[in-house]
Amino acid sequence: MAEPASKIPVEVAYARPDEQVLIPLEVAPGTTVQQAIELSGVLEQFPEIDLARNKLGIFGKITRADTELRERDRVEIYRPLIADPKESRRRRAAKKEPESESEN
């Protein structure tokens, strides 16, 4: 019978408009999302990250900070949205309307 792995590989990802990082880690089984973020050093590298405010996810799916990681999980730290996506779409559509009318 194989012995349980002493460490599992995971990654911590964070991106700003001008820079992105993907930090590979080896963590103990049972490590949580928050623990992996703290171990990665990303909080020191990007002091604007506030774990009380930023949403967290694993492979694009929102998750809680106390979620235990599995082998090869990628922890993602999301930045707050700058603009409401629905409002941005409305503005783009409103700009296109005059162009469409002038073509007719």
PDB file of C-alpha atoms in Angstrom:
ATOM      1  CA  MET A   1       0.000   0.000   0.000  1.00  0.00           C
ATOM      2  CA  ALA A   2       1.333   3.469  -0.901  1.00  0.00           C
ATOM      3  CA  GLU A   3       2.083   5.901   1.893  1.00  0.00           C
ATOM      4  CA  PRO A   4       0.037   9.115   1.931  1.00  0.00           C
ATOM      5  CA  ALA A   5       1.811  12.023   0.266  1.00  0.00           C
ATOM      6  CA  SER A   6       3.621  14.228   2.723  1.00  0.00           C
ATOM      7  CA  LYS A   7       3.099  17.281   0.486  1.00  0.00           C
ATOM      8  CA  ILE A   8       0.704  18.120  -2.336  1.00  0.00           C
ATOM      9  CA  PRO A   9       1.386  20.522  -5.218  1.00  0.00           C
ATOM     10  CA  VAL A  10      -0.865  23.597  -5.494  1.00  0.00           C
ATOM     11  CA  GLU A  11      -0.602  27.062  -7.041  1.00  0.00           C
ATOM     12  CA  VAL A  12      -1.605  30.543  -5.910  1.00  0.00           C
ATOM     13  CA  ALA A  13      -2.554  33.031  -8.656  1.00  0.00           C
ATOM     14  CA  TYR A  14      -3.110  36.789  -8.554  1.00  0.00           C
ATOM     15  CA  ALA A  15      -3.229  39.340 -11.353  1.00  0.00           C
ATOM     16  CA  ARG A  16      -3.303  43.098 -11.670  1.00  0.00           C
ATOM     17  CA  PRO A  17      -3.718  44.861 -15.007  1.00  0.00           C
ATOM     18  CA  ASP A  18       0.058  45.354 -15.193  1.00  0.00           C
ATOM     19  CA  GLU A  19       1.372  42.190 -13.520  1.00  0.00           C
ATOM     20  CA  GLN A  20       0.389  38.608 -12.754  1.00  0.00           C
ATOM     21  CA  VAL A  21       1.939  35.888 -10.636  1.00  0.00           C
ATOM     22  CA  LEU A  22       1.478  32.135 -10.407  1.00  0.00           C
ATOM     23  CA  ILE A  23       3.251  30.767  -7.346  1.00  0.00           C
ATOM     24  CA  PRO A  24       3.761  26.994  -7.148  1.00  0.00           C
ATOM     25  CA  LEU A  25       3.758  25.518  -3.634  1.00  0.00           C
ATOM     26  CA  GLU A  26       4.084  22.147  -1.930  1.00  0.00           C
ATOM     27  CA  VAL A  27       1.732  22.071   1.085  1.00  0.00           C
ATOM     28  CA  ALA A  28       0.677  19.522   3.668  1.00  0.00           C
ATOM     29  CA  PRO A  29      -2.610  17.699   3.089  1.00  0.00           C
ATOM     30  CA  GLY A  30      -5.391  19.582   4.897  1.00  0.00           C
ATOM     31  CA  THR A  31      -3.941  23.017   4.084  1.00  0.00           C
ATOM     32  CA  THR A  32      -6.688  25.605   3.541  1.00  0.00           C
ATOM     33  CA  VAL A  33      -7.018  28.224   0.813  1.00  0.00           C
ATOM     34  CA  GLN A  34      -6.065  30.980   3.280  1.00  0.00           C
ATOM     35  CA  GLN A  35      -3.052  29.072   4.598  1.00  0.00           C
ATOM     36  CA  ALA A  36      -1.758  28.520   1.062  1.00  0.00           C
ATOM     37  CA  ILE A  37      -2.135  32.234   0.289  1.00  0.00           C
ATOM     38  CA  GLU A  38      -0.208  33.131   3.438  1.00  0.00           C
ATOM     39  CA  LEU A  39       2.524  30.555   2.696  1.00  0.00           C
ATOM     40  CA  SER A  40       2.914  31.799  -0.895  1.00  0.00           C
ATOM     41  CA  GLY A  41       4.164  35.269   0.097  1.00  0.00           C
ATOM     42  CA  VAL A  42       1.696  36.919  -2.308  1.00  0.00           C
ATOM     43  CA  LEU A  43       0.320  39.121   0.504  1.00  0.00           C
ATOM     44  CA  GLU A  44       3.748  40.680   1.005  1.00  0.00           C
ATOM     45  CA  GLN A  45       4.284  41.062  -2.744  1.00  0.00           C
ATOM     46  CA  PHE A  46       0.873  42.712  -3.286  1.00  0.00           C
ATOM     47  CA  PRO A  47      -0.103  44.654  -0.132  1.00  0.00           C
ATOM     48  CA  GLU A  48      -3.384  45.781  -1.740  1.00  0.00           C
ATOM     49  CA  ILE A  49      -4.799  42.264  -1.285  1.00  0.00           C
ATOM     50  CA  ASP A  50      -7.312  42.227   1.565  1.00  0.00           C
ATOM     51  CA  LEU A  51      -8.542  38.701   2.275  1.00  0.00           C
ATOM     52  CA  ALA A  52     -11.602  40.156   4.026  1.00  0.00           C
ATOM     53  CA  ARG A  53     -12.563  41.980   0.795  1.00  0.00           C
ATOM     54  CA  ASN A  54     -11.108  40.026  -2.134  1.00  0.00           C
ATOM     55  CA  LYS A  55     -13.043  36.991  -3.329  1.00  0.00           C
ATOM     56  CA  LEU A  56     -11.189  33.692  -3.539  1.00  0.00           C
ATOM     57  CA  GLY A  57     -11.624  30.776  -5.892  1.00  0.00           C
ATOM     58  CA  ILE A  58     -10.247  27.473  -7.089  1.00  0.00           C
ATOM     59  CA  PHE A  59     -10.094  27.157 -10.885  1.00  0.00           C
ATOM     60  CA  GLY A  60     -12.643  29.941 -11.417  1.00  0.00           C
ATOM     61  CA  LYS A  61     -15.165  28.746  -8.842  1.00  0.00           C
ATOM     62  CA  ILE A  62     -15.703  30.989  -5.809  1.00  0.00           C
ATOM     63  CA  THR A  63     -14.717  29.281  -2.581  1.00  0.00           C
ATOM     64  CA  ARG A  64     -14.237  30.034   1.101  1.00  0.00           C
ATOM     65  CA  ALA A  65     -10.906  30.722   2.788  1.00  0.00           C
ATOM     66  CA  ASP A  66     -11.316  27.651   5.014  1.00  0.00           C
ATOM     67  CA  THR A  67     -11.713  25.205   2.093  1.00  0.00           C
ATOM     68  CA  GLU A  68      -9.142  22.411   2.210  1.00  0.00           C
ATOM     69  CA  LEU A  69      -7.020  22.119  -0.902  1.00  0.00           C
ATOM     70  CA  ARG A  70      -6.631  19.051  -3.061  1.00  0.00           C
ATOM     71  CA  GLU A  71      -3.663  18.059  -5.165  1.00  0.00           C
ATOM     72  CA  ARG A  72      -3.016  20.433  -8.103  1.00  0.00           C
ATOM     73  CA  ASP A  73      -5.634  23.021  -7.050  1.00  0.00           C
ATOM     74  CA  ARG A  74      -5.019  26.576  -8.254  1.00  0.00           C
ATOM     75  CA  VAL A  75      -6.050  29.153  -5.657  1.00  0.00           C
ATOM     76  CA  GLU A  76      -7.129  32.408  -7.296  1.00  0.00           C
ATOM     77  CA  ILE A  77      -7.409  35.799  -5.606  1.00  0.00           C
ATOM     78  CA  TYR A  78      -9.885  38.048  -7.435  1.00  0.00           C
ATOM     79  CA  ARG A  79      -9.695  41.829  -7.570  1.00  0.00           C
ATOM     80  CA  PRO A  80     -12.894  43.816  -6.981  1.00  0.00           C
ATOM     81  CA  LEU A  81     -14.671  44.868 -10.181  1.00  0.00           C
ATOM     82  CA  ILE A  82     -13.979  48.455 -11.189  1.00  0.00           C
ATOM     83  CA  ALA A  83     -17.179  48.795 -13.208  1.00  0.00           C
ATOM     84  CA  ASP A  84     -20.508  46.992 -13.244  1.00  0.00           C
ATOM     85  CA  PRO A  85     -20.419  44.687 -16.302  1.00  0.00           C
ATOM     86  CA  LYS A  86     -24.102  45.315 -17.110  1.00  0.00           C
ATOM     87  CA  GLU A  87     -23.633  49.076 -17.039  1.00  0.00           C
ATOM     88  CA  SER A  88     -20.505  48.814 -19.228  1.00  0.00           C
ATOM     89  CA  ARG A  89     -22.477  46.811 -21.830  1.00  0.00           C
ATOM     90  CA  ARG A  90     -25.275  49.406 -21.819  1.00  0.00           C
ATOM     91  CA  ARG A  91     -22.757  52.206 -22.448  1.00  0.00           C
ATOM     92  CA  ARG A  92     -21.122  50.318 -25.336  1.00  0.00           C
ATOM     93  CA  ALA A  93     -24.523  49.574 -26.870  1.00  0.00           C
ATOM     94  CA  ALA A  94     -25.563  53.221 -26.551  1.00  0.00           C
ATOM     95  CA  LYS A  95     -22.398  54.330 -28.384  1.00  0.00           C
ATOM     96  CA  LYS A  96     -23.069  51.910 -31.252  1.00  0.00           C
ATOM     97  CA  GLU A  97     -26.687  53.035 -31.813  1.00  0.00           C
ATOM     98  CA  PRO A  98     -25.848  56.371 -33.509  1.00  0.00           C
ATOM     99  CA  GLU A  99     -23.380  54.616 -35.858  1.00  0.00           C
ATOM    100  CA  SER A 100     -26.048  52.087 -36.884  1.00  0.00           C
ATOM    101  CA  GLU A 101     -28.583  54.834 -37.621  1.00  0.00           C
ATOM    102  CA  SER A 102     -26.134  56.792 -39.819  1.00  0.00           C
ATOM    103  CA  GLU A 103     -25.485  53.691 -41.948  1.00  0.00           C
ATOM    104  CA  ASN A 104     -29.181  53.445 -42.949  1.00  0.00           C
TER     105      ASN A 104
END
